[in-house]
Structure formats: structure tokens, C-alpha cells
Amino acid sequence: MPGGTEDGTLRRYRRACDYLAAAMIHLKDNVLLREPLRPEHLKPRPLGHWGTCPGLTLVYAGLNRLVSETGQRTLLVTGPGHGAPAIHANLWLEGTHAEYDPRLSLDERGLADLVTRFSWPGGFPSHLSPEVPGVIHEGGELGYALATAFGAAFDDPGLLVACVIGDGEAETGPTAAAWHSPKFSGPDDGRVLPILHLNGYKIASPTIYEAMSDDELVAYFTGCGWHPTIVDVRGTDDPDTPLAEALARAHEHDTGHPPMIVLRNTKGAGLPPATPDGTPLEGTFHAHQVPLSGAADDPRELAELERWLRSYRPEELFDENGVPAADILTVPPAPELRLGRVPQANGGLLRRDLPLPEVAKYSVAVDEPGATDAGATEVLAEWLAEIVRRAPSTFRVVCPDELESNKLGALLEATPRQFDREVSGYTEHLGPRGRVHEVLSEHLCQGWLQGYLLTGRHGLFPCYEAFVSIVDSMVNQYAKFLKMSGEVDWRAPVASLNYLLTSDGWRQEHNGYSHQGPGFINQMLTKKATTSRIYLPPDANTLLETMHRCLGSTGLINVVVAGKQSGPQWLSPDEARAHCRAGAGVWPWAGNTEDAADVVLACAGTTPTVETLAAARLLRETAPELRVRVVNVVDLLSLCPPGRHPNGMSDEAFGDCFGDGTPVVFAFHGYPSAVHEVLHGRPRTDRFHVHGYLEEGTTTTPFDLLASNRMTRHDLAADAVRRAAGWASAGGDLARELLRRRDSILRQSYQDGEDPAEITGWRWHP
Amino acid sequence: MPGGTEDGTLRRYRRACDYLAAAMIHLKDNVLLREPLRPEHLKPRPLGHWGTCPGLTLVYAGLNRLVSETGQRTLLVTGPGHGAPAIHANLWLEGTHAEYDPRLSLDERGLADLVTRFSWPGGFPSHLSPEVPGVIHEGGELGYALATAFGAAFDDPGLLVACVIGDGEAETGPTAAAWHSPKFSGPDDGRVLPILHLNGYKIASPTIYEAMSDDELVAYFTGCGWHPTIVDVRGTDDPDTPLAEALARAHEHDTGHPPMIVLRNTKGAGLPPATPDGTPLEGTFHAHQVPLSGAADDPRELAELERWLRSYRPEELFDENGVPAADILTVPPAPELRLGRVPQANGGLLRRDLPLPEVAKYSVAVDEPGATDAGATEVLAEWLAEIVRRAPSTFRVVCPDELESNKLGALLEATPRQFDREVSGYTEHLGPRGRVHEVLSEHLCQGWLQGYLLTGRHGLFPCYEAFVSIVDSMVNQYAKFLKMSGEVDWRAPVASLNYLLTSDGWRQEHNGYSHQGPGFINQMLTKKATTSRIYLPPDANTLLETMHRCLGSTGLINVVVAGKQSGPQWLSPDEARAHCRAGAGVWPWAGNTEDAADVVLACAGTTPTVETLAAARLLRETAPELRVRVVNVVDLLSLCPPGRHPNGMSDEAFGDCFGDGTPVVFAFHGYPSAVHEVLHGRPRTDRFHVHGYLEEGTTTTPFDLLASNRMTRHDLAADAVRRAAGWASAGGDLARELLRRRDSILRQSYQDGEDPAEITGWRWHP
């Protein structure tokens, strides 16, 4: 039972929170039990997760005390987001809720509103969410709390980020990886205090961490580089004191390995030991969700529920107006220090525009299309390095050990990789202070960056395109967080989440089939139009323009796919700017007609653009009378009808590119389905014949890879003459001849082990 | 340098392997250096990863010795799959390569073929792959070796699975989680011996594990439940002896915590210390990929490359015919024990059909459509339990702690969850031997199951639909492995990978927006048609039929999406069988015309089917003269044109369902784009108006969730009357009236906190 008559203030505070949490799950009326509990007081669909609530409040109360005593600015990241009732209760008692929404006042009306609004249609969701003050982490899909906490602490040396991690969540891989985060955290970063909330059970089983002995727990966390303290409050009459001591010690700790706390407590503490039919409750997994959920239909359960709720003695905690007792209201810290009001949790308000350099200075001079070679990411890296110099504490780059491989090494001239451990062996560009993190975990990269962005800063995540799918589900959840944040009026937009996907499958020099996977584009297409952007700049200058746009934007997830290999440059800086603004457009110099075309050759992506231009040249040589228009697409979503996506180009612009009924042979970087999907809703889409990645590949030459996916210049040209209006028969012969040429080149390359010069040395202007 | 004149046999064996690996990366001719090395002997595109090769061979040689001495049947799972040259060298020397491909004979011709075929168009990929004997793990995307190894060991008590994990891979979350796998491994399972290959560097940085002290390493692995041994062979003249001792001790180990080995060695051991221009090589990250890659153009590099290759003194290792020296050939074990020949690595040959029970006994009696209620997964669980009973060592179920939540609890009547640790608290259905694994890590579930399937067994992965995206990238890689396996003639097909996705977003009673995500369907649509299957059975009997089909299939990834909530049952067992065989079909009893229809109401998925049937009833009441046909789709890919997917229904069958030009209002479980994608290539697809999940949602009532995604029965009926031919004006009025009804129901449910009886108690037959 929750307590004796001698309860101290902190315990009374927790009793109030626990009562409110239990009430939120069960009650829609009679919220202070002024009357005997009757079925009609119960929510018809009792929803929520009780099991973690008492523990979350224990931590929240402990942090309140720490903050009050030390004035420490503290952000709480709650891994068990399904313990939302506990957080709501604390936010209400500290007055934060009333500040954001006056209807949640600190009296009976506000209390009733809080209780009934939880898990009610149109009310608060059952999990933490952007609607809740102080929250930067939803905690529905588990595994990302700890990495998010580290991201929030980077470059904020005065901040303490307390992070509760459930022992269920601790079974996940991303959490297991994140325990190593201190090695990547430097002396100018804030501190993260992880609290492993070890209450023993997930939904229906004991957890891994419950099955570990204290010795194993200490060994494990010591091995990860922490100084662990086990605080076991099971069966204790006074859990607050040992936790407070551990928190105080952790706060004072300032040398050696950073502190973390393992909080062993009782799952669903405060519940009756069992239901009337004998199912055990307190301290078991049966406490996980709604205890006594049958109360509406079973009088014995109803009676037990009433006994349980009354065991908190709400009448001692709230006065006749529902106002919490004065002593309880002394527990939360001064208003400016409340956990729910920490400014970092509404990072959009802290965000300042990045001091982006003009791209002009970094552009490649392009006097004529295709005459200059450059590596797009190498060019970009110089520009990024300048951002790093200009924004020494608000911009970070996370990457799975691929910066050099992605030809972004110039960044490392401006900053080392941040790594706060001595290494005896040979290293380059490594130091305790740096703007760049390299860790072979896309999960850590993503989690760190999310925490960093949501607290008001900026960042970039360069990644091998095929492996960014490792964070598909994290992106799903982040997109949801952004979407809901946009619907909350007091949340200011944060800087966009920017991906630079490179080392794409078409040019995987050292790797093979496993490194080919453009599916992240398809993944992004499932997101809301208000959130998603997908760009495929075909050369260095368009990449610079695109990145300038992305790093200046807010509230979006920008996916930029760009090549890292040296290759032909197509557009001058001015042309690149205009082209990127339009999203897509005709490259008149590449076609041979200003009027109606027999066929449109369209392309999106670095390699498809090269092949399309080569196809256009092939056609000029082999079918000079064929009228060809060439269209390049940088902004994939510009192809959407404008009603479906804000970037969708007007019908008129679309017609300028693709005509009304002209056949289009479209060479696409990714799966063809992505193009069909964005075109949905445009007129006569069956005239678009999309070439793309067909999931065929191995370690081979670039041209062979194109051939196995039917996307060589010969395939495109052959398709063009076959599709072009009026070319059916002549086209067939020419197509066969083109494909014979392709096969002859392939045979040669199989013998030589490399693509012949006519492919690798190809130039737009002969 | 690799060795003195006194080299023993094992060292000479390793010298031969290292030489071959280096030659594979660099040479296309003069493979035994009979002549001075000239640029024309070099591959024009030298590809491959040298850094990990010497360590992999050290381990392979050590395992050879262990296997020879003990006769231990051993499977090697190589995490660093990019170290393929080392594995190829060992496979060639042990004769396995020649057995699978006589051209790879143990003489100079075979040697030259091996060397030139590596990373050559049409040859061996640069990574391990299904083309390579003994391989069940590609190792391109890192993180899954250890979980795969555990899966391979389950139910195979005589097997030792040695698993090499690179220290780069060890930074990943999935690997970090997998260190806890022994807790889920029982006394009837084989043993896994992890060898952490700690050579200090990933591509360009030191690794986390390199930065850990020996004390930290021991603490970490002890904490995870292992008995770790650190074998540091850096600078040792004889690395084989300490490793052999550690392997022997590990093999003899039989009580207490299982053994694991941390092998500290020198990255790229055997290389010169630096390139001619002074870049350090041996023992640094510069040894990661191709050392001395500029040899073709730089005479100094060429000379250094020659010196390096000659330092292995190939003339002492191979005779004038290129045959390896006799002593070297004594190192590999007897043929039947070779690592490359272990039968478990070609699991399809070991696979036996599951003894699947007939579904008839488990079916639900359905005398008339919609009159009976049942929970599909509850019904299925009884059938699955019987499989568990009949196949006590060849079928496993992996699940992220959601069996009970997904209403599959009946399985636990047949088997406990396997968990080999004592837990002092309250538990249910837990034991050291069990057919079910519950761990809150989708990565572990997936990795374990992959290892289990690839070694010839069967399994099922039930998962919350929204969270299966956590393994998107693992599925990408597994699909690639299956696709390539199908192209290797000696690989027999393994049992299919089966997902049961439930607790879907439409009925997330305790959760909200984060638990809504049907994107895995879209993800599967990017896979080869030879690999992917997607089923959405709308009730219990169709689920039984579908699962029977999936568990009897091979070589596929089957995704089954099914409801867990009790709901109306539509088809009798016989009807269900016929319907599932067809993939999709008309439900004549649900429409009101046997001839031409004004509109088709189509549906796929449990909730959309309910709403569609309700819409059909609404239309019968409100627009009786409207001719409606109702079509249900179980096999989503049956909608594909038959040329695009083997499950695609014939044009005639498609016409029977959807007519030629009839408008179709399609209610789909997932994102509408998935339906448009599968329809691509069918005639007149613009008449399909797809309702589905629009990424709108929170914790609310099921009907509200449908409404916010425009998929209530009223939305569907309103769309039908608007789209139906000739109904433009009358339809508009009726549509408005239907949507008014919807809104009135919603207002009521916001007040009551639940959907009203007319929604929840709705029946097909009034």
C-alpha cells in the first residue's frame, strides 16, 4: 500500500501523482472519489500502461528535489513513453500543464479535465507526444531514448539530461549500442544521466536485465565505461532517500567514468497483490497495462479498484476544491527550473539560422555541359567545412564511419571526429572536441542527430544509401513526431533532418549486391507531404544548391541522393540555381528540338543523368531525325500533382517538360515504382516508361550493373526509338542494333575486367 | 614480414592463404610471380578488403586444427564478409572449392582461376555470398553475424558455430543486443563460440572496442554472461599457439558461462609498414581495403607491391604445377569435417517438410457471412500449437514479447518461452527448453530466425505491424541472399521466412500514432517477384489457409497481415480455401448484381473488409438501385499483371473482379500507394480509387481513426455513389448525407469515449 499516515512531503507528492495516473487510466467522472465508485464513473475503454508509472514518478520526484537543491537545468527524456500518465501528473502538479493550457488549472476542474482527457478521443494520446510540454521523445517504438538524450546534451555544457530507460527497452539493439555514447561525448557537452528502470518485466516475460545478477549489471555498465550505482528500492519504505543520494552523488561526480543508476523497483508498485480471481498484480507483468480492467462488468473488480484508488487517500492530497495540498506544491522546483518548462524541449524557439556560406565560392565552373569533371560530394565537403568553421557549436555531422569513403574528407580539415578516449595506435583527425561523429551504427547517428535537432541545433547525416534503411523505423517515428509537432501551436519548427545518401549502388567499387538498395526513397514516399522532400542533384553545383536549401529549411526530412565519384558537370552555378528552384526542367542543349518531341528522355540521379545524356548523343548519331527533348529532375516530388505535394510543379510546367501525350523514357536512380508513385494523378501516366534499379547486381563493372538493370545508354536509346511516335518499325531495327552494341561492350569488359574507354571516357561534346 | 625460414606447417598454411588473398585483390596474371611483376599483371580495378584477411585466416587455421583434433562438426559464420579473399583461399586449399567447381582445382590452373575470378565481372563478388560454399551470412551490411550464429545452433546440439565478429561490426546495435543471446539458448542447442576480431580500426577510425581497456572488455563480456578470454597476438611470432589453446579451452568448457574469445591482432598483418609516399599501412586503417592500390601507375608502388607479395615466398608454398606443398595440405580436416562442407551451410538439403496439421479441425464454422465472431490470431494459435507439438525440434517462433498481446497465447500451452536463466520473481511459461523466443528486439528475432531457416529448419515471426520496419534493412539483405541462392545450382531452397503482422494500426487499443505503420508492405514491394508474397486474409479461416500455404513453401518471404481482435467471420472453411487459392475474388452474396456493376467495392485487410461490407449494406439501404459488386483480395500480388508477378491473376480473372471500365472504390489496409503499385500495368488503372492509411492518427476510437483516414463505411459508400457511372448528381446528395451520418456518429463517440453500438455491434445480416 502506498503509505502510512506519517508520509513526508515527497511521498505525499508521489501519492498524488500515482493517484492521478491511476485515475487517468480508469476514470471519466468522480475523479476525486467524492462518491462511492460506480461503473458509470469508469472510462468505457480504459487505456494506458500503469506498470511503469510509479517508477517514473519516483524518478521525476527525485529529479525535482535535485533541481530544487542545485538549480541544475535538467531535461528529462522518458524512454517508457507509454508511462505518460505519470508524466502528465507531474506536469500538472508543477503547473506546467496549466501554463500551456489554462483549462488544466490546479483545481478540481483542471484535475477532472486532465483525468478525462487522457486516452480519450480528441484528448491526450496514451503515449508521450509532441502535445506534451517538456517532451522530445515519444517512446512508442522503443530503443532510442538514450541516443536521443546524448544528442540533446551535445554542445550544451550546462545541461543535465536525465534519461529513463525501461528494462524492456534495454533489450533493444539501439539501446545496447547507445551505452557506448560517452566515448563520443566531449568536455564541452552537457551530461547525460541514464537511469535504467529495472522493474523486471516487459509485457509478459521477465527482462534480460532482471535475469542479470548485481555483479553482472555492474560489470556490464563498467565495461561500457560508466560508473554504475544500483539503487534497489523494492520493499523499501522510503525509496526517495536512496534515490536522492544516488542522484546527488551523480550530480557531484566530476572525474572518471560518468555515473549511471540502475533503479530496481517493483513493477506497478502500489497495486493490490492480486485481482479478485487470483491473478497476481503488483510486482508482476500483469501490472503492465490496465490493472483491474474488468471493473465495469465485475462488481468484485470494481470494489478492488475502488479500494486501490482510495488507498492513495486523495482526500488528504487535494482540498475540497481539488487544489493540491500546499506541501505537495512545494516539491516542484521554481517555475523556470521545472522539467516541463526546460527550453531545450521546444528547440524550435532556441534555433537560430545557420550562417550558411554563399555557394558561389564553392561552385565548379562549367563553361560547357559535360566538359568539366568533378566529384559532387568532394565539392560539397569544402562548403560543409566552412559551415563547421562558422557554426562551432550548432552544427554536427553524424556518419557511420564513411566520411572519407563518401569523399567528404575535406570536412576533417575543419574539425576532428569527436572521440573522448585515448587510443594508443595510429589515428587521424580524432579528438575530444569535434563537429563530426563517426560510429558504425546508423541507429546511434540517427538518435544523436534527433536529440540535437529537437533541442534547436542543425545537422547532417551522410550515409551509404543502401544502409540508411537500417533507420527506416526511426525515420517513421521521427516523421510522426514532426507531423504532430506541426499541429501543436506552441512548438516552433526545428531544423530539418538532412540525409546525404551517397556511395550509391550504381558505383559500388569495392562492394556488391548488398550495397545496392535505393529503397529509402520509397520509404520516404509513405510520409506526409508536409514532411518529406527527396532530391537527386545530378552534379556538384546542383548538390550545393540543394544542400543550401535543405540546411536552411525547418520541419522537414530532406533526403538528398548524390554521387561521390568524379563525373561530368552539367550546369553552371546560375543554371544550377534556376534548375533547383524549378525542381525539374528541360535541358534544351541536350535535346534537338524546341518544339514538339517524338520522345522525352527524362532522368533523375547522377548515373541515370549520365546515361540519359549518352543516350541522347547516341540518338543524335544513329537517329538524327528523331526529335528528342531531355528533362532532368532534381526534386522528385516536383513530379507530384500540386494538390498532392507542395513541391508539385504546375500542370503547365509539367506539360512544358513532358508534353501531353509524348512517350517518356525515364531513367531513374532508384526503383521504378517510386516514379510511378509520384506521377500518380498526372494525366496519361501510362506513357512513362521508367528504367531503374531492378534488384539485379553483383560486384562488377558499372556498365555491367547498368546493363543487368536495363539502364545503359543503349537500353535507354533503344527504348526511346521503340516508344517514339511513328517509329515502331524503323525503331525496332535500330533498337536491336543498339542492344548488340551494348552486348559487345559487355563482352569486352568481361574480358578486360573494366569498362572500355568508350564508356568511361565518354564526353558529351565529342 | 610473414615469417622466417623455420615456419611450421600451420604458419606455412597461413602464408599460402595470405598470399592467395593478396593475389586475389591485385593480380589477373603471373599469379605465382614466376616472372617479375609488371603493370599488365594487375587487375585494372583492384577491389577487395585486405585488412581483415590475415585475421580471418588465423581463425580459420585455428578452427581447422581444432576440428582435426576433436572431430567437432563446425560451422563458421564470418561477420566480416568483405574478408572474402581469406575465406576463398581457405576453401581452395581445403579442396571444397574444387568439389563444387572442378575448374577451381588444386593446381596452377585452378589457382589462377580462383585469383582472377575474384572481384571480376562474372566472377566471385567481393563479399561472401551464397555462391560460396560453407556460407550462410553475407556480411555486407554489418550487425547480424552473432544472432545468425545462434539461430544456426538452435536445436542442433552436436554443432559448434564459430562466429567471427569484426570490431567495426561490434559497434552496431544488433550485435550489441546479440551478446545476450546465451540467455535464450538452451541445453538442447548447439554451442556458439564468438570470436571478436579486434584489429582496432573500421574504415578510417579506431573502433569503440579498441578504445576499451582489457579490464573493460572482460567486464563487458562477463556482464553479458560470457567467460571471455583475451588472446593478444600483436607482435607475437607465433599467434597460432595462443589461439589454439584458447580454442581448445573453449571447446572443453562445459559448465558455467559460455566461452568467447577477444582476438587482438594487427590490422592487415603482413603488409609493409608504409607506402612509398609514407602513408602507414600495416596495423592502421589504411590497410582496410586495397593496399598499394596505385601500383599500376606508380613504379615505386609496383615495386613495393611485388616485395610484399614475394615476402610470402610463394615458391616455397606451391610447386612448379601450382600444387600446394604436401604439408600445407595436411592442415585442413578430413573432407567430411571441412568448414566449407558442413551440411548446415546448405540447409535446403537438410530441410524436411513440416508436419502441418490439416486446418479443417481448427476452422471456424461459418454458416452465414458475418454471423459468427472470432479472433483470427486466436484461432491460428491453436493450429500453431499443434505444429509445435508435432515438430519438437524443427520449428520455432520468434517474437518481440508480443505473443500474448497478439492473442497467440495458446502457443504457450504447447511450449514455454525458451529462457535459460533462473528468475526469482513471478513468471509464466518460461523454461530452458522451448519453441518460442520472446525478446524485445526485432533484430534478434530476425537474426535468430535467419540462422535457423538457412540451416534447414522452419519458423514464424509474429510482430506488431508498425515495428517490423525495425528490420527493414535485414529483410533487404535476406531477400538478396535468397535471390542469389536461387541462382546457385547446388543450393537447395530453404523454408520461407514467414511474418505474421498483427496488432495493426487500425485497432491499437492501448497505443497511438507511433503504433500505426503499414509501410512494410511497401518495403516488400521493392523485392524481386521470385521472393516476395503479401497476404491480407480478412478472417480466421482465410488466415489458416494462408498460413498453411506459407509454412509449406520454400524460398520466399511471406508477409501475412491479420487481425487479432474478435470480429465477423465471412467465409466457411471451403470457401476460404477456394478464395485463398484464387488470391482474390467476388463475394457474390455481398453485392447485389451478378452482371455488370455500376461500381466495385474492393477491399484487402481485416478492417477494410469490415468497412467495405458495412458500406455495401449502407448502399443497399440508401441506394438499392445501385449495382454493386464486392471483391475481396487476400493475395495482394494477385493484382499484379501475370507478367510482373507469378501470383498475378489472369486478365480474365481480373476482368471478372473489376470489369473493364467500372469504377472501383478500394479499401486497403495500408498506404494507398501500395495498391496503385501492384496495379501498374493493368488496363485503365485510373478508375481505381484507393482508400487507405493516410498517416493520420492518435489514440482514439477505431471509427475515429478510420474517419481521419477517410475510410469509414460512410466514406466508402459516399465515394461509391460519387464514382458510380451515371450517379454524378444523385450521388452527390447521398454522399453528403452519408458523411453527415459519419460526423454525427463521431460527435457522439467523442462525448461517450467509445464508438456507438451501431458501429461496434454492426452485423452483416440485420
mmCIF file of C-alpha atoms in Angstrom, chain A residues 262-420:
data_model
loop_
_atom_site.group_PDB
_atom_site.id
_atom_site.type_symbol
_atom_site.label_atom_id
_atom_site.label_comp_id
_atom_site.label_asym_id
_atom_site.label_seq_id
_atom_site.Cartn_x
_atom_site.Cartn_y
_atom_site.Cartn_z
ATOM 1 C CA VAL A 262 20.209 1.092 -12.031
ATOM 2 C CA LEU A 263 16.905 1.616 -10.245
ATOM 3 C CA ARG A 264 15.458 -1.716 -9.192
ATOM 4 C CA ASN A 265 11.860 -1.235 -8.206
ATOM 5 C CA THR A 266 8.570 -3.028 -8.124
ATOM 6 C CA LYS A 267 6.536 -3.072 -11.306
ATOM 7 C CA GLY A 268 3.210 -1.317 -10.800
ATOM 8 C CA ALA A 269 4.071 -0.581 -7.161
ATOM 9 C CA GLY A 270 1.019 0.343 -5.115
ATOM 10 C CA LEU A 271 -1.326 -2.117 -6.749
ATOM 11 C CA PRO A 272 -3.122 -4.814 -4.796
ATOM 12 C CA PRO A 273 -1.204 -8.079 -4.792
ATOM 13 C CA ALA A 274 -3.796 -9.811 -6.958
ATOM 14 C CA THR A 275 -7.112 -9.474 -8.735
ATOM 15 C CA PRO A 276 -10.214 -10.962 -7.093
ATOM 16 C CA ASP A 277 -9.798 -14.048 -9.287
ATOM 17 C CA GLY A 278 -6.232 -14.506 -8.057
ATOM 18 C CA THR A 279 -4.137 -13.186 -10.945
ATOM 19 C CA PRO A 280 -1.094 -11.616 -9.339
ATOM 20 C CA LEU A 281 -0.719 -7.884 -9.933
ATOM 21 C CA GLU A 282 1.845 -5.777 -8.081
ATOM 22 C CA GLY A 283 5.377 -6.749 -8.971
ATOM 23 C CA THR A 284 4.425 -8.876 -11.969
ATOM 24 C CA PHE A 285 3.927 -8.340 -15.671
ATOM 25 C CA HIS A 286 0.185 -8.402 -15.101
ATOM 26 C CA ALA A 287 0.663 -4.836 -13.847
ATOM 27 C CA HIS A 288 1.943 -3.738 -17.273
ATOM 28 C CA GLN A 289 -1.165 -2.159 -18.749
ATOM 29 C CA VAL A 290 -4.613 -1.570 -17.216
ATOM 30 C CA PRO A 291 -4.960 -3.353 -13.881
ATOM 31 C CA LEU A 292 -8.458 -4.431 -12.919
ATOM 32 C CA SER A 293 -9.647 -3.687 -16.433
ATOM 33 C CA GLY A 294 -12.826 -5.679 -15.910
ATOM 34 C CA ALA A 295 -14.170 -3.351 -13.237
ATOM 35 C CA ALA A 296 -17.031 -2.057 -15.372
ATOM 36 C CA ASP A 297 -18.558 -5.525 -15.579
ATOM 37 C CA ASP A 298 -17.367 -7.275 -12.438
ATOM 38 C CA PRO A 299 -18.510 -5.879 -9.072
ATOM 39 C CA ARG A 300 -15.622 -7.580 -7.267
ATOM 40 C CA GLU A 301 -13.110 -5.915 -9.585
ATOM 41 C CA LEU A 302 -14.933 -2.634 -9.173
ATOM 42 C CA ALA A 303 -14.660 -2.925 -5.420
ATOM 43 C CA GLU A 304 -10.982 -3.794 -5.659
ATOM 44 C CA LEU A 305 -10.396 -0.876 -7.982
ATOM 45 C CA GLU A 306 -12.092 1.462 -5.533
ATOM 46 C CA ARG A 307 -10.029 0.068 -2.658
ATOM 47 C CA TRP A 308 -6.893 0.554 -4.686
ATOM 48 C CA LEU A 309 -7.710 4.123 -5.694
ATOM 49 C CA ARG A 310 -8.781 5.044 -2.142
ATOM 50 C CA SER A 311 -5.545 3.597 -0.785
ATOM 51 C CA TYR A 312 -3.883 6.797 -2.047
ATOM 52 C CA ARG A 313 -6.278 8.760 0.223
ATOM 53 C CA PRO A 314 -6.932 11.522 -2.300
ATOM 54 C CA GLU A 315 -8.874 13.419 0.338
ATOM 55 C CA GLU A 316 -5.591 14.043 2.151
ATOM 56 C CA LEU A 317 -3.884 15.265 -1.018
ATOM 57 C CA PHE A 318 -6.436 17.593 -2.584
ATOM 58 C CA ASP A 319 -8.676 20.057 -0.810
ATOM 59 C CA GLU A 320 -12.406 20.486 -1.305
ATOM 60 C CA ASN A 321 -11.697 22.490 -4.482
ATOM 61 C CA GLY A 322 -9.390 19.855 -5.855
ATOM 62 C CA VAL A 323 -6.376 22.049 -5.181
ATOM 63 C CA PRO A 324 -3.318 20.029 -4.205
ATOM 64 C CA ALA A 325 -2.185 20.411 -0.606
ATOM 65 C CA ALA A 326 0.302 23.219 -0.038
ATOM 66 C CA ASP A 327 3.146 20.935 0.975
ATOM 67 C CA ILE A 328 2.789 18.931 -2.222
ATOM 68 C CA LEU A 329 3.084 22.088 -4.256
ATOM 69 C CA THR A 330 6.445 22.797 -2.650
ATOM 70 C CA VAL A 331 8.020 19.786 -4.333
ATOM 71 C CA PRO A 332 8.332 21.094 -7.885
ATOM 72 C CA PRO A 333 11.249 23.474 -8.436
ATOM 73 C CA ALA A 334 10.868 27.173 -9.104
ATOM 74 C CA PRO A 335 8.951 27.762 -12.324
ATOM 75 C CA GLU A 336 11.949 28.493 -14.511
ATOM 76 C CA LEU A 337 13.566 25.210 -13.471
ATOM 77 C CA ARG A 338 10.617 22.871 -13.897
ATOM 78 C CA LEU A 339 11.347 19.793 -16.003
ATOM 79 C CA GLY A 340 8.328 20.519 -18.161
ATOM 80 C CA ARG A 341 9.469 24.032 -18.957
ATOM 81 C CA VAL A 342 13.046 23.408 -19.931
ATOM 82 C CA PRO A 343 13.590 25.474 -23.104
ATOM 83 C CA GLN A 344 15.543 22.701 -24.795
ATOM 84 C CA ALA A 345 12.334 20.681 -25.079
ATOM 85 C CA ASN A 346 10.935 23.230 -27.503
ATOM 86 C CA GLY A 347 14.096 23.549 -29.537
ATOM 87 C CA GLY A 348 12.478 25.450 -32.343
ATOM 88 C CA LEU A 349 12.426 28.520 -30.116
ATOM 89 C CA LEU A 350 16.169 28.203 -29.494
ATOM 90 C CA ARG A 351 17.040 27.527 -33.108
ATOM 91 C CA ARG A 352 18.993 30.206 -34.971
ATOM 92 C CA ASP A 353 19.537 30.034 -38.717
ATOM 93 C CA LEU A 354 22.836 28.510 -39.668
ATOM 94 C CA PRO A 355 25.323 31.045 -41.062
ATOM 95 C CA LEU A 356 25.355 29.326 -44.442
ATOM 96 C CA PRO A 357 28.126 30.422 -46.785
ATOM 97 C CA GLU A 358 27.109 31.508 -50.254
ATOM 98 C CA VAL A 359 27.623 28.564 -52.550
ATOM 99 C CA ALA A 360 29.110 30.668 -55.354
ATOM 100 C CA LYS A 361 32.622 30.500 -53.964
ATOM 101 C CA TYR A 362 32.488 26.714 -53.855
ATOM 102 C CA SER A 363 30.880 26.072 -57.237
ATOM 103 C CA VAL A 364 32.517 24.380 -60.169
ATOM 104 C CA ALA A 365 32.974 26.483 -63.289
ATOM 105 C CA VAL A 366 31.084 24.816 -66.108
ATOM 106 C CA ASP A 367 31.694 26.523 -69.394
ATOM 107 C CA GLU A 368 30.016 23.890 -71.428
ATOM 108 C CA PRO A 369 27.959 20.917 -70.305
ATOM 109 C CA GLY A 370 29.920 17.774 -69.672
ATOM 110 C CA ALA A 371 33.329 19.308 -70.332
ATOM 111 C CA THR A 372 34.436 19.506 -66.691
ATOM 112 C CA ASP A 373 34.762 16.611 -64.269
ATOM 113 C CA ALA A 374 34.219 16.924 -60.543
ATOM 114 C CA GLY A 375 33.132 14.813 -57.592
ATOM 115 C CA ALA A 376 29.942 16.266 -56.202
ATOM 116 C CA THR A 377 30.479 15.290 -52.576
ATOM 117 C CA GLU A 378 34.110 16.459 -52.693
ATOM 118 C CA VAL A 379 32.934 19.880 -53.778
ATOM 119 C CA LEU A 380 30.213 19.910 -51.152
ATOM 120 C CA ALA A 381 32.670 18.966 -48.410
ATOM 121 C CA GLU A 382 34.524 22.259 -48.772
ATOM 122 C CA TRP A 383 31.282 24.150 -48.272
ATOM 123 C CA LEU A 384 30.334 21.982 -45.298
ATOM 124 C CA ALA A 385 33.763 22.584 -43.778
ATOM 125 C CA GLU A 386 33.091 26.304 -43.885
ATOM 126 C CA ILE A 387 29.794 25.803 -42.052
ATOM 127 C CA VAL A 388 31.655 23.881 -39.390
ATOM 128 C CA ARG A 389 34.034 26.812 -39.012
ATOM 129 C CA ARG A 390 31.232 29.362 -38.871
ATOM 130 C CA ALA A 391 28.953 27.431 -36.531
ATOM 131 C CA PRO A 392 31.303 25.937 -33.971
ATOM 132 C CA SER A 393 28.561 24.884 -31.554
ATOM 133 C CA THR A 394 25.316 24.472 -33.514
ATOM 134 C CA PHE A 395 26.114 22.125 -36.375
ATOM 135 C CA ARG A 396 27.163 18.483 -36.285
ATOM 136 C CA VAL A 397 27.690 15.751 -38.806
ATOM 137 C CA VAL A 398 26.979 12.132 -37.890
ATOM 138 C CA CYS A 399 28.173 9.339 -40.126
ATOM 139 C CA PRO A 400 28.720 5.572 -39.907
ATOM 140 C CA ASP A 401 32.489 5.770 -40.478
ATOM 141 C CA GLU A 402 32.005 6.714 -44.099
ATOM 142 C CA LEU A 403 33.064 10.354 -44.364
ATOM 143 C CA GLU A 404 36.274 9.572 -46.187
ATOM 144 C CA SER A 405 34.700 6.788 -48.169
ATOM 145 C CA ASN A 406 31.947 9.205 -49.201
ATOM 146 C CA LYS A 407 34.646 11.705 -50.233
ATOM 147 C CA LEU A 408 33.700 14.180 -47.551
ATOM 148 C CA GLY A 409 37.205 14.117 -46.092
ATOM 149 C CA ALA A 410 37.610 17.888 -46.507
ATOM 150 C CA LEU A 411 35.316 18.274 -43.513
ATOM 151 C CA LEU A 412 38.071 16.765 -41.408
ATOM 152 C CA GLU A 413 40.367 19.630 -42.286
ATOM 153 C CA ALA A 414 37.980 21.842 -40.337
ATOM 154 C CA THR A 415 37.253 19.584 -37.387
ATOM 155 C CA PRO A 416 38.347 16.289 -35.893
ATOM 156 C CA ARG A 417 36.000 13.434 -35.200
ATOM 157 C CA GLN A 418 34.822 13.747 -31.616
ATOM 158 C CA PHE A 419 36.084 10.792 -29.584
ATOM 159 C CA ASP A 420 36.904 11.213 -25.939
#
